[in-house]
PDB file of C-alpha atoms in Angstrom:
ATOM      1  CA  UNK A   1     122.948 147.583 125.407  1.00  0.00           C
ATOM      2  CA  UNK A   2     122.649 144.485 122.491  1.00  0.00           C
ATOM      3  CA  UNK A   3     125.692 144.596 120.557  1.00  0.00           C
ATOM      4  CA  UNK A   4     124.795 144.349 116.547  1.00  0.00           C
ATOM      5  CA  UNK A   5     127.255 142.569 114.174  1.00  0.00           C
ATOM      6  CA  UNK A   6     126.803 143.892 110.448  1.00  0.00           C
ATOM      7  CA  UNK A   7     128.323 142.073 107.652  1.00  0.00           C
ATOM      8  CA  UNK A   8     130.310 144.145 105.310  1.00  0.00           C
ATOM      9  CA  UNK A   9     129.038 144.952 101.794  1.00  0.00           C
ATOM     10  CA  UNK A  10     131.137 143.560  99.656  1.00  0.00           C
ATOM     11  CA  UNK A  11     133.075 145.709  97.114  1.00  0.00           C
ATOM     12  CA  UNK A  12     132.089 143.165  93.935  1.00  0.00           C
ATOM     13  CA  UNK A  13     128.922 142.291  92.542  1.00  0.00           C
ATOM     14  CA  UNK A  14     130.288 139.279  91.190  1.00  0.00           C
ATOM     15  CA  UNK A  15     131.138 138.394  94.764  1.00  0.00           C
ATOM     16  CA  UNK A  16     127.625 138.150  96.031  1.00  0.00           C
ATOM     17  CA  UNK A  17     127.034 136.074  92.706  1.00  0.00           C
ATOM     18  CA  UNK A  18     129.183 133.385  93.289  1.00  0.00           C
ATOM     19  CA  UNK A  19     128.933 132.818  96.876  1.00  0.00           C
ATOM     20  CA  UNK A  20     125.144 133.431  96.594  1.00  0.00           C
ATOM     21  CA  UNK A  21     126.166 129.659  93.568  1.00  0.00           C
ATOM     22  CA  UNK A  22     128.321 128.279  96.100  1.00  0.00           C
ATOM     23  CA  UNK A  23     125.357 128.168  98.732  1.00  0.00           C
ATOM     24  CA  UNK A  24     122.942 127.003  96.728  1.00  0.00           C
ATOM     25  CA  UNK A  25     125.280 123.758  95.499  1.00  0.00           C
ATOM     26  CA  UNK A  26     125.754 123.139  98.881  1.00  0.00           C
ATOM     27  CA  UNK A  27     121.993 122.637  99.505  1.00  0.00           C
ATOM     28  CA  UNK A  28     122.186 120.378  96.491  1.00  0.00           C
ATOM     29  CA  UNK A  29     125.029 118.125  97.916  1.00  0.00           C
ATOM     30  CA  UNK A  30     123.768 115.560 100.179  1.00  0.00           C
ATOM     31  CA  UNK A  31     124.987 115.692 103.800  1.00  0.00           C
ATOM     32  CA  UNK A  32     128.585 114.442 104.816  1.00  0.00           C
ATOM     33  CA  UNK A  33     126.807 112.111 107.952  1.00  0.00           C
ATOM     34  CA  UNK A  34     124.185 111.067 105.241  1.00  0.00           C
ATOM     35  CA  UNK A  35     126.521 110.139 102.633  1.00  0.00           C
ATOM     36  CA  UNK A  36     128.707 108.406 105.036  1.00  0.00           C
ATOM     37  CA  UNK A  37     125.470 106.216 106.152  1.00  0.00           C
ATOM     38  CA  UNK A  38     124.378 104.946 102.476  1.00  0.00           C
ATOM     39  CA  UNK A  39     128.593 103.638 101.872  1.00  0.00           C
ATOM     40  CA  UNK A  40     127.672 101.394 105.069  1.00  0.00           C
ATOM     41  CA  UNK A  41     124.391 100.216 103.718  1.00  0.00           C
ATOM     42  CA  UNK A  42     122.695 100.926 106.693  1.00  0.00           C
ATOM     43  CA  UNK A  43     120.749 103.505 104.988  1.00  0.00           C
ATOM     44  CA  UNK A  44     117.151 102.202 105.031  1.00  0.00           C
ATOM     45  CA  UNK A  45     117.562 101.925 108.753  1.00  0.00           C
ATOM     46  CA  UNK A  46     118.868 105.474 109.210  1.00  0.00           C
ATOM     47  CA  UNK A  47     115.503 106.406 106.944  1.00  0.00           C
ATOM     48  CA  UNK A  48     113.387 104.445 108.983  1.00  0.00           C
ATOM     49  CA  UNK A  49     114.470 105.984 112.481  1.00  0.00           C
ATOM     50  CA  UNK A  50     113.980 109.256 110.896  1.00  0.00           C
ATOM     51  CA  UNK A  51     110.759 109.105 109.599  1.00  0.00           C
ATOM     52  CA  UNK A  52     109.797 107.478 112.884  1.00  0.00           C
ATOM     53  CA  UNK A  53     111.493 110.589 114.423  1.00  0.00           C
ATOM     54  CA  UNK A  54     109.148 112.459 112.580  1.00  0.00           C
ATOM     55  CA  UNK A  55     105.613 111.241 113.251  1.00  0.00           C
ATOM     56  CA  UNK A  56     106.480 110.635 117.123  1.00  0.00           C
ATOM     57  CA  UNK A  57     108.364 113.639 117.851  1.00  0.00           C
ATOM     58  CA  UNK A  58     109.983 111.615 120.721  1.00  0.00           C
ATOM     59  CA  UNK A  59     113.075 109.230 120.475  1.00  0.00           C
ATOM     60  CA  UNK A  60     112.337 107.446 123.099  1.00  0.00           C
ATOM     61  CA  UNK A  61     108.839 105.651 120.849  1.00  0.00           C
ATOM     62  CA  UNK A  62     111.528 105.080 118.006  1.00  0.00           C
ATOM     63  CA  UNK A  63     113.418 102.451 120.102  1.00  0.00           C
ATOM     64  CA  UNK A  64     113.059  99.645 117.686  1.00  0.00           C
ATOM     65  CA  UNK A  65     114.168 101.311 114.772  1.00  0.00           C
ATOM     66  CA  UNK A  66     117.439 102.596 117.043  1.00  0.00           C
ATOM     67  CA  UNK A  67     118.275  98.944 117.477  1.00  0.00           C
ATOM     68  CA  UNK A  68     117.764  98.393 113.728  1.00  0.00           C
ATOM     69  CA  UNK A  69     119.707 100.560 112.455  1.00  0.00           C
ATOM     70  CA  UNK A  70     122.645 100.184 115.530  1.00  0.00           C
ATOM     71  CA  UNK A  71     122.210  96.453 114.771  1.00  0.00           C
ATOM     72  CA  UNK A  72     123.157  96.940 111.145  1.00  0.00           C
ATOM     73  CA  UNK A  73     125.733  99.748 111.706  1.00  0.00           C
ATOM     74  CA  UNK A  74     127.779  97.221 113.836  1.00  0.00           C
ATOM     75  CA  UNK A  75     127.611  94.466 111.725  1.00  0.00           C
ATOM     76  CA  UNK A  76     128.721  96.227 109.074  1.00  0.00           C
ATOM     77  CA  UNK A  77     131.776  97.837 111.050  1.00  0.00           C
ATOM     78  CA  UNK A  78     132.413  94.363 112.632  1.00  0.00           C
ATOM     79  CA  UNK A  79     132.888  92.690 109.229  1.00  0.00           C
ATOM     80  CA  UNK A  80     134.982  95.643 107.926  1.00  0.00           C
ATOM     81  CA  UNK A  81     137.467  95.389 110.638  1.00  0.00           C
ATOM     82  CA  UNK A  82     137.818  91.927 109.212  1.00  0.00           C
ATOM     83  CA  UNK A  83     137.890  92.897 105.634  1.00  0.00           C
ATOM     84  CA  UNK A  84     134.611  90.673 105.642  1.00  0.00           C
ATOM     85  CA  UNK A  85     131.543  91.746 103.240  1.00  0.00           C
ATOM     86  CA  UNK A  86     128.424  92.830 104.479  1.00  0.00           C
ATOM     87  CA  UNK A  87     125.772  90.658 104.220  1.00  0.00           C
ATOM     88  CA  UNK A  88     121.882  91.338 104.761  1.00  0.00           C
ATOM     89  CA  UNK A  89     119.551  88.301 105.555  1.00  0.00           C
ATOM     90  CA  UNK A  90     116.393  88.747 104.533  1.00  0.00           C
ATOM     91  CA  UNK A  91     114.017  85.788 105.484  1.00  0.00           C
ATOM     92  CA  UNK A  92     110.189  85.700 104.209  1.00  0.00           C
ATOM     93  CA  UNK A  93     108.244  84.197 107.048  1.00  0.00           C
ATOM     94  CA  UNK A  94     104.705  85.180 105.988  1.00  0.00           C
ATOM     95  CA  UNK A  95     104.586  83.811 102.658  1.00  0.00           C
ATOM     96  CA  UNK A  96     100.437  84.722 102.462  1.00  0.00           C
ATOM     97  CA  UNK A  97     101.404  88.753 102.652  1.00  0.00           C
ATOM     98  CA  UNK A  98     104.136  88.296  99.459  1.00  0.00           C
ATOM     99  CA  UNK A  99     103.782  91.437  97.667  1.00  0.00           C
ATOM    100  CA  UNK A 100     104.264  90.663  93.645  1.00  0.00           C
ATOM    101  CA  UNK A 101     107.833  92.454  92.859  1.00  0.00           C
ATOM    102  CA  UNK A 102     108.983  92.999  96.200  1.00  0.00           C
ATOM    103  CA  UNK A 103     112.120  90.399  95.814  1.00  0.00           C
ATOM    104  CA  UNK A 104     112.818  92.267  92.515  1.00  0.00           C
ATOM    105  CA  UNK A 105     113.097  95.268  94.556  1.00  0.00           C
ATOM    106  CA  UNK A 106     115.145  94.246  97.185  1.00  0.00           C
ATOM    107  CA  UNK A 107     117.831  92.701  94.788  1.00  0.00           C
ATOM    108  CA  UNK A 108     117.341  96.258  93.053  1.00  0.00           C
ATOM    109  CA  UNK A 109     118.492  97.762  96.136  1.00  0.00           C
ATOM    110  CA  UNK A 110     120.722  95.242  97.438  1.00  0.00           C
ATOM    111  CA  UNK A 111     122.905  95.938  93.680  1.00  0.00           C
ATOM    112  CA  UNK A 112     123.158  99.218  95.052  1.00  0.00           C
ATOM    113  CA  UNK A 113     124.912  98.536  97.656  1.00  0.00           C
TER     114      UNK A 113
END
């Protein structure tokens, strides 16, 4: 015989109210693992495996962007241990493909982090 658990009503409106707020600002707050990610600066990689996640459905076709983003989560922890700053090397090989703004944006991002 399934056993059924029942939650007990509470005795307070007001009750329901504010744990009905306290829910709904936790879906607001960002994720502890996902805030911990964008202090490293390694977000962009974590956002990349993820949206590769996505449209494959399979980790295994995501392998580059796993090495990315391990790549950069290493070299960031390697240079903290050493009270080093992070620093992200971005090289443009294919000057023919320059998009117009794109160094502005990278700078834009890079003062974020």
């Amino acid at each position: 015989m399934p056993t059924i658990v029942l939650d007990p009503p509470s005795k307070d409106k007001s009750e329901q109210k504010s744990t009905s707020t306290s829910d709904n600002n936790k879906d607001d707050d960002e994720d502890h693992v996902t805030s911990a990610i964008r202090k490293t600066g390694c977000y962009q990689f974590h956002e990349k495996l993820q949206e590769c996640y996505i449209e494959k459905k399979d980790w295994r076709e995501c392998s580059k962007e796993m090495q990315e983003f391990r790549s950069s989560l290493y070299n960031y922890l390697y240079t903290k241990s050493f009270n080093g700053k992070f620093l992200l090397r971005i090289e443009d090989t294919d000057r023919e493909r320059t998009v117009p703004g794109a160094i502005e944006q990278i700078q834009s991002i890079a003062a974020c982090l």
